[in-house]
mmCIF file of C-alpha atoms in Angstrom:
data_model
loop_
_atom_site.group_PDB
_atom_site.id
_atom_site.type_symbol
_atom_site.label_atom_id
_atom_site.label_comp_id
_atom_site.label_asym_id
_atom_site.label_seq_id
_atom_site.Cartn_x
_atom_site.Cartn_y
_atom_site.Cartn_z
ATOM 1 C CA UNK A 4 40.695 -1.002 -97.676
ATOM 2 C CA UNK A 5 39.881 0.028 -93.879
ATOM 3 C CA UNK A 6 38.340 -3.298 -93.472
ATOM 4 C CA UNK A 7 39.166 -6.229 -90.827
ATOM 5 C CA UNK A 8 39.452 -9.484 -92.841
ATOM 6 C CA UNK A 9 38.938 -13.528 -91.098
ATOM 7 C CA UNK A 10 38.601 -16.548 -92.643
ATOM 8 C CA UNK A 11 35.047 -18.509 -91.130
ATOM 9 C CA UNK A 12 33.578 -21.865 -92.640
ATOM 10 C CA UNK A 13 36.453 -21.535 -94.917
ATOM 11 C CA UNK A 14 35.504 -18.288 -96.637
ATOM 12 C CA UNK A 15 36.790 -15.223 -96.851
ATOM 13 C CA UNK A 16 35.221 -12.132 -95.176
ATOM 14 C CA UNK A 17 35.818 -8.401 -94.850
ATOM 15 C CA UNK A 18 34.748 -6.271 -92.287
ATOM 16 C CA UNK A 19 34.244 -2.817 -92.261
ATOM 17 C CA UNK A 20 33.093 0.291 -90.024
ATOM 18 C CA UNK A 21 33.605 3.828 -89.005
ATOM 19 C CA UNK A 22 36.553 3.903 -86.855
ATOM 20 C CA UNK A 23 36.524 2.529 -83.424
ATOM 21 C CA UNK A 24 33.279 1.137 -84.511
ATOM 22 C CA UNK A 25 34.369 -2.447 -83.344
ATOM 23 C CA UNK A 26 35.769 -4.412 -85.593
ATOM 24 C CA UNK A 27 38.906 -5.828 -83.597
ATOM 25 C CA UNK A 28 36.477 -6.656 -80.729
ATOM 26 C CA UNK A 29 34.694 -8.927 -83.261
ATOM 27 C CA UNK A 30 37.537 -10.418 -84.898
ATOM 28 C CA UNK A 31 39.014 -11.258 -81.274
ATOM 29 C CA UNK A 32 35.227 -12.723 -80.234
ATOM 30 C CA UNK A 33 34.541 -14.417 -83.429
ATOM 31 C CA UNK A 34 38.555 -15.981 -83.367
ATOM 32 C CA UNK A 35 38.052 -16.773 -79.561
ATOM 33 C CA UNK A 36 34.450 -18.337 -79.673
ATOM 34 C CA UNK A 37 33.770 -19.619 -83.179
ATOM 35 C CA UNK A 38 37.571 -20.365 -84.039
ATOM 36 C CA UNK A 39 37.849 -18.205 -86.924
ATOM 37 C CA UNK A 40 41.240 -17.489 -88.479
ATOM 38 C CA UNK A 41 42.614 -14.163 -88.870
ATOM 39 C CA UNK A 42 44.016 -12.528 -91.946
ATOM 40 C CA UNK A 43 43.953 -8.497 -90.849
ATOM 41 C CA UNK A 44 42.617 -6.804 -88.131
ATOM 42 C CA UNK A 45 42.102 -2.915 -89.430
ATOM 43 C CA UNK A 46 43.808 -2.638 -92.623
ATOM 44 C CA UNK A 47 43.504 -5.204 -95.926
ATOM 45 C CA UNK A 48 45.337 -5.173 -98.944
ATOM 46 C CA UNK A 49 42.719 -6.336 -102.180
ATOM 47 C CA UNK A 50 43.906 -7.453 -104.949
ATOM 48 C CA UNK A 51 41.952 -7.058 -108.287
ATOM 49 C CA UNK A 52 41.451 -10.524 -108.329
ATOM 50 C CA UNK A 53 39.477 -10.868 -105.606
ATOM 51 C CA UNK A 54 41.533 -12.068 -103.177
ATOM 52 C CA UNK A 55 42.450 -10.562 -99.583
ATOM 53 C CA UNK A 56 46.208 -10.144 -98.319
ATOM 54 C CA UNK A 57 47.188 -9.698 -94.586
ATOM 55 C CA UNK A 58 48.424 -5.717 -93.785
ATOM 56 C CA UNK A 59 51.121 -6.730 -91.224
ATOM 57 C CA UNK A 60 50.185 -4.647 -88.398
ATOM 58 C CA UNK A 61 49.299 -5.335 -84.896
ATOM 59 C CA UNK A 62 45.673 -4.881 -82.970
ATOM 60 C CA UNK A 63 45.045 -1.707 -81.370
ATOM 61 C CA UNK A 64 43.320 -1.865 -78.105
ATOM 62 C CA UNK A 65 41.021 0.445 -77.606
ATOM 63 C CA UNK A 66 38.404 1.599 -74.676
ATOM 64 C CA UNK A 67 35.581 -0.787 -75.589
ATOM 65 C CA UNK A 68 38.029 -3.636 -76.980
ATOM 66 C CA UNK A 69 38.840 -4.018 -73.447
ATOM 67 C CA UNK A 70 36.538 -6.485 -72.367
ATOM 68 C CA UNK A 71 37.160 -8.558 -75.282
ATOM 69 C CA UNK A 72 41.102 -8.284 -74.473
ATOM 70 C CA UNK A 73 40.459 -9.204 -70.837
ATOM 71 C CA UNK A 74 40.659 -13.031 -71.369
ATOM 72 C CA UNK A 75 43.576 -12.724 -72.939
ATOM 73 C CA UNK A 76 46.817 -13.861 -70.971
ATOM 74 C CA UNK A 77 48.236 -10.547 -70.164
ATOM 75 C CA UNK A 78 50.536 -9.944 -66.940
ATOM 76 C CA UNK A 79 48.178 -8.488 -64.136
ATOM 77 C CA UNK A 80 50.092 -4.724 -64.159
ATOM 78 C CA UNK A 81 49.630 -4.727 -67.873
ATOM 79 C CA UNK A 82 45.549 -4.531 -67.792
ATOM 80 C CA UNK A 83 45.070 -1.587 -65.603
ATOM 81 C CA UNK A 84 47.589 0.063 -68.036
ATOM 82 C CA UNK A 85 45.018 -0.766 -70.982
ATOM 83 C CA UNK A 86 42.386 0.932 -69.544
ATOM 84 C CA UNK A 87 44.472 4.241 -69.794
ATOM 85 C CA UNK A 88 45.936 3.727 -72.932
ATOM 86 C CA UNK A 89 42.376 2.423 -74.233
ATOM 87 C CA UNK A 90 40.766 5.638 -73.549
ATOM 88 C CA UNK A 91 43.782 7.809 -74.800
ATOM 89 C CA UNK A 92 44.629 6.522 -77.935
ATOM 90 C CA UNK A 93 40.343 5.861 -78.387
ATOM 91 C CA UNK A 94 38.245 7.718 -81.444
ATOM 92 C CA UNK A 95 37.187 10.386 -78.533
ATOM 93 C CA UNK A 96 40.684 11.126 -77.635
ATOM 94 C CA UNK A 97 41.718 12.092 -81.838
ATOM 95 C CA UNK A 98 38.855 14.134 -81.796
ATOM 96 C CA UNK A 99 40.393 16.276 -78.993
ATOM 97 C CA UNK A 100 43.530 16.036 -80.772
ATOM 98 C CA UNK A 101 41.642 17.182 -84.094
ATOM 99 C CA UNK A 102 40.202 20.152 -81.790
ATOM 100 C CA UNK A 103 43.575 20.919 -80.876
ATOM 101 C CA UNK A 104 44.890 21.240 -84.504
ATOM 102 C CA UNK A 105 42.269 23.982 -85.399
ATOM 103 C CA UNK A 106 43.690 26.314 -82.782
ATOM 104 C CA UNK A 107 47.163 26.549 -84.358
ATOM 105 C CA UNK A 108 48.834 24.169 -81.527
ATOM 106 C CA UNK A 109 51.673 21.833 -82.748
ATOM 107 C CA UNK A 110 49.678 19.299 -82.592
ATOM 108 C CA UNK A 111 51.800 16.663 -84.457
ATOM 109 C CA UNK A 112 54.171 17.387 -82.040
ATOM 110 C CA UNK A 113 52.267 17.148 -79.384
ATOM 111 C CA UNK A 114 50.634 13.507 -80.869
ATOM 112 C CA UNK A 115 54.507 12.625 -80.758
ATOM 113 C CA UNK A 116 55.158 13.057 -76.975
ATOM 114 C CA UNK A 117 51.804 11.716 -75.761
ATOM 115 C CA UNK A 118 52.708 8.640 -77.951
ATOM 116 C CA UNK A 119 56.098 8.843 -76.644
ATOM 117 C CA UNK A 120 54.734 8.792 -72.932
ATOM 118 C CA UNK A 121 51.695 6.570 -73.319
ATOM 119 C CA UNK A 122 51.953 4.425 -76.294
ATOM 120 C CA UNK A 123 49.292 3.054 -78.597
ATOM 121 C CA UNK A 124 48.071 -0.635 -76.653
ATOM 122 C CA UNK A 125 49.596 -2.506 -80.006
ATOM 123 C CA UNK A 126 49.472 -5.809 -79.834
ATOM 124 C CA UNK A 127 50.119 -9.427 -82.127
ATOM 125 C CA UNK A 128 46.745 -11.813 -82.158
ATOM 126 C CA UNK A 129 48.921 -14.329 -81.316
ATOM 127 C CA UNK A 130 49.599 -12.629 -77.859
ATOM 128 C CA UNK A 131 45.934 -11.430 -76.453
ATOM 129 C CA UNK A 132 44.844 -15.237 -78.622
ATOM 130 C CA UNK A 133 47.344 -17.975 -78.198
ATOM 131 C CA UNK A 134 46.906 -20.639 -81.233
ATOM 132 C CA UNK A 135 45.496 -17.971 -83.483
ATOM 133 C CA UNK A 136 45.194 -19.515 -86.875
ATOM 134 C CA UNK A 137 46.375 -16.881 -89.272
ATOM 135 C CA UNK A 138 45.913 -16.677 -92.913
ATOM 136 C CA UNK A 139 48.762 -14.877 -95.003
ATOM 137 C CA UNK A 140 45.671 -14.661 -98.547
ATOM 138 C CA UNK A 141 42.945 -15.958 -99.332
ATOM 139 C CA UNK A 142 39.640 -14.903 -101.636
ATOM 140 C CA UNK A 143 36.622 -12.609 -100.629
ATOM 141 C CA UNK A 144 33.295 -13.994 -100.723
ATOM 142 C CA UNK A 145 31.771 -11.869 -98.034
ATOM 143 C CA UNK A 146 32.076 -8.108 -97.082
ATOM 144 C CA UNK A 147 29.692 -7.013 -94.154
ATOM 145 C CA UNK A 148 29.237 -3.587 -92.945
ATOM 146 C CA UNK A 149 28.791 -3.105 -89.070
ATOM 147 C CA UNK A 150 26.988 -0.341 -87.702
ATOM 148 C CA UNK A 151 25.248 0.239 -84.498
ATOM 149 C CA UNK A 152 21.892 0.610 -83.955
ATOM 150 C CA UNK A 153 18.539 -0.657 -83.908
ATOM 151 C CA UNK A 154 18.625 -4.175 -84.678
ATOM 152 C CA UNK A 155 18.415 -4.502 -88.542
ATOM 153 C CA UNK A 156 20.409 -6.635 -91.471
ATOM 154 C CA UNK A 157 20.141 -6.236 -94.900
ATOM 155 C CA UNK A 158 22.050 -6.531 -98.370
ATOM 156 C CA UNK A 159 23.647 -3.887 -100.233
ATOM 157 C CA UNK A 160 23.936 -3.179 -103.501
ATOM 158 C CA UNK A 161 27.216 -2.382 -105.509
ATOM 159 C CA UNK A 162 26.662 1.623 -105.404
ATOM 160 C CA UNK A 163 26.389 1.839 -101.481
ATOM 161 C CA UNK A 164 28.563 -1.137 -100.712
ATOM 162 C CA UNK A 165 31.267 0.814 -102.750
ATOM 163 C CA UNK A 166 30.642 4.391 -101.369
ATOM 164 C CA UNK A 167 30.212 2.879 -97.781
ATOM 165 C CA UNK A 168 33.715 1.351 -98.050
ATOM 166 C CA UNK A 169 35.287 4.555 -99.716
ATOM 167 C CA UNK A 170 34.190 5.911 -97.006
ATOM 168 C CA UNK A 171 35.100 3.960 -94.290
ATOM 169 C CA UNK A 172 38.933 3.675 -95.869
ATOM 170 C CA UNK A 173 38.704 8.064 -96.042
ATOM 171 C CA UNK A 174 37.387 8.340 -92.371
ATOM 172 C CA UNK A 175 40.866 6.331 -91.010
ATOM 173 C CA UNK A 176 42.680 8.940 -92.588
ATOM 174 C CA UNK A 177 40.778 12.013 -91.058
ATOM 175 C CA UNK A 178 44.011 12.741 -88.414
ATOM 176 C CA UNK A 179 46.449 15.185 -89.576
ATOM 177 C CA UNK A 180 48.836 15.644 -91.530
ATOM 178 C CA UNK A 181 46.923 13.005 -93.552
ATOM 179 C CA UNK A 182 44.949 15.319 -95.034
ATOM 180 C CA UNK A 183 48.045 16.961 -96.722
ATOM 181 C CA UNK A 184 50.066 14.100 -97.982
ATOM 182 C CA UNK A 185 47.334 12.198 -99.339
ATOM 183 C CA UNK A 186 47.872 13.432 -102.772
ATOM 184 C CA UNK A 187 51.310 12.013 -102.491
ATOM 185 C CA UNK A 188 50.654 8.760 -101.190
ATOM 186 C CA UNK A 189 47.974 8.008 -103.547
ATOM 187 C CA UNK A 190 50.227 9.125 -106.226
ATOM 188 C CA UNK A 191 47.450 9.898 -108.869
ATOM 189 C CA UNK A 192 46.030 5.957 -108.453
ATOM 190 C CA UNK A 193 42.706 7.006 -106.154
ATOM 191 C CA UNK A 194 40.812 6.627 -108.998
ATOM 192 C CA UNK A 195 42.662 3.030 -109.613
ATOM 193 C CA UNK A 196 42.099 1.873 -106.455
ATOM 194 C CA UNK A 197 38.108 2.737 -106.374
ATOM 195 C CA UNK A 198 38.079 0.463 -109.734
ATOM 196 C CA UNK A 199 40.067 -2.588 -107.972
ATOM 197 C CA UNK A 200 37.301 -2.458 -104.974
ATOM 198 C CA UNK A 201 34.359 -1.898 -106.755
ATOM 199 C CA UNK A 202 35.604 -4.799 -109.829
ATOM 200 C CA UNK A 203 35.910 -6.849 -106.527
ATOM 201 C CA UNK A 204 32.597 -5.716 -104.526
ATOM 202 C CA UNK A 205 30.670 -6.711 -107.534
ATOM 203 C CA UNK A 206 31.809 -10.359 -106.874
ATOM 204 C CA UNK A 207 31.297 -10.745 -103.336
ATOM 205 C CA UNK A 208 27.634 -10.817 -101.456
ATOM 206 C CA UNK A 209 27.858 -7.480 -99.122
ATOM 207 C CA UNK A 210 25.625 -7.400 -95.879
ATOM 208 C CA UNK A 211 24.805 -4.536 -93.527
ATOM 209 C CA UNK A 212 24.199 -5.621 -89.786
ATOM 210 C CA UNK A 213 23.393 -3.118 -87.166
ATOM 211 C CA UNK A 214 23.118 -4.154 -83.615
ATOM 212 C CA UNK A 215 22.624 -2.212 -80.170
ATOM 213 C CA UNK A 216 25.204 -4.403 -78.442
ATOM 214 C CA UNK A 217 27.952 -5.062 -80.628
ATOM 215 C CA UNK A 218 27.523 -8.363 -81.055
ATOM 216 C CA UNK A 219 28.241 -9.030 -84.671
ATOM 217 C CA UNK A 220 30.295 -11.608 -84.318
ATOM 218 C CA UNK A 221 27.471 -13.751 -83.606
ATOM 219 C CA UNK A 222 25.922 -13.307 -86.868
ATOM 220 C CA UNK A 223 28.808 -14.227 -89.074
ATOM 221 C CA UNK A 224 28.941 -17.482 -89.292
ATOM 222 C CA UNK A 225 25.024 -17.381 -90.628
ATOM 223 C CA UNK A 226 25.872 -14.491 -93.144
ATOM 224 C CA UNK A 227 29.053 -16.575 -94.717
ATOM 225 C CA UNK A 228 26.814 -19.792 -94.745
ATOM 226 C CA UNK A 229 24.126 -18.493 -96.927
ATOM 227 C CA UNK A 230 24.502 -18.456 -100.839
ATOM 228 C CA UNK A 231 26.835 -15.165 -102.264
ATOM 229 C CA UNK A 232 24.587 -12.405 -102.918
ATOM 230 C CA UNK A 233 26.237 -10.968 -105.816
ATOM 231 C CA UNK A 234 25.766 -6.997 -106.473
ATOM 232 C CA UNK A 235 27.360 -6.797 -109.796
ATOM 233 C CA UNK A 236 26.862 -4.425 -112.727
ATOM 234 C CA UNK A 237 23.728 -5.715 -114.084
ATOM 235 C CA UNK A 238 21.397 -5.581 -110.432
ATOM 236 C CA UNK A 239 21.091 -7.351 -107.702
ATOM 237 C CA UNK A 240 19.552 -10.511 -107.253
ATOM 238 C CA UNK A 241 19.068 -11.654 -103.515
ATOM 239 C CA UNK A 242 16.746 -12.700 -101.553
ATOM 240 C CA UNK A 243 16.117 -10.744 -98.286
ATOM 241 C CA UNK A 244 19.144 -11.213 -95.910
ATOM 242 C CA UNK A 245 18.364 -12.785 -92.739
#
């Protein structure tokens, strides 16, 4: 699932969005400030029993992670650098690269020696959070969706908790040549895979927050403290999210 995934209050809690929505800047504020531990940053692996296991791959920096990253102990030269590869390697700068491919341009190619010049700001949480707690498995009990906007939370049920993630995990997979090898990573199990997440979606309590200022972390720690809202088969029964 395109999901980040951190451990708070001892629970286990996805988080998902669009792409470059924010969800490394919140796992690196909720880590830093309310001492969450990390399990995955931008990719988790669910298993159909419910429980999450860490995708090894580092963060990605990109242009609005920045402030979040600027506490972290980084050598003075390196910073300036993440402003440029922030903004390179950000959501606006695959868009222009998606422009690109509809012109017949060798675009892969191209991808190849910008990465090659300017690489992708990859780094371990360890490195931008020293002491980071990190959490090879553990089981979902929360998934919250992030969104910006005007200021608004509320709980989903399983039919739009399930499309919004489907989505979500599609829309990091929008760069070509994705598009074309899809078929062949999937290997005839997409239909597999949308069971797993929505067997384990009905078992978890799923909450949408939107907020002008990306500052979801903040409201974590209250959505993982309240009783699971469960959105299984038969209904929902929740009261209204806070």
């Amino acid at each position: 699932a395109h999901a980040a995934c951190l451990q708070i209050e001892g629970k286990g809690l996805l988080i998902t969005a669009q792409t470059d929505t924010g969800k490394t800047t919140t796992c690196l504020r909720s880590i830093r400030q309310h001492g969450s531990r990390f399990v995955s940053d931008d990719m988790t692996i669910i298993a159909p029993d419910g429980v999450a296991l860490c995708y090894p791959k580092p963060l990605t920096i990109s242009a609005h992670t920045l402030k979040a990253a600027s506490a972290s102990p980084l050598p003075m030269w390196r910073k300036p650098l993440l402003q440029l590869q922030g903004r390179l390697h950000s959501k606006s700068g695959r868009q222009f690269a998606l422009w690109l491919s509809q012109h017949n341009l060798p675009v892969a190619t191209i991808n190849a020696i910008i990465q090659m010049i300017v690489p992708p700001p990859k780094f371990a949480v360890e490195r931008l959070i020293p002491g980071t707690e990190t959490v090879v498995s553990l089981p979902i009990s929360h998934m919250v969706v992030i969104e910006r906007g005007i200021e608004k939370t509320e709980a989903l049920d399983l039919d739009e908790a399930c499309d919004v993630l489907q989505a979500n995990t599609e829309d990091a997979y929008g760069f070509p040549p994705y598009q074309l090898i899809a078929p062949a990573l999937t290997n005839g199990h997409a239909a597999v895979e949308a069971q797993i997440r929505r067997d384990v979606l009905s078992r978890v309590s799923v909450t949408r927050i939107r907020t002008p200022d990306r500052g979801w972390f903040n409201r974590l720690p209250g959505v993982v403290g309240n009783p699971p809202i469960m959105v299984g088969e038969e209904g929902v029964g929740y009261a209204s999210a806070p």
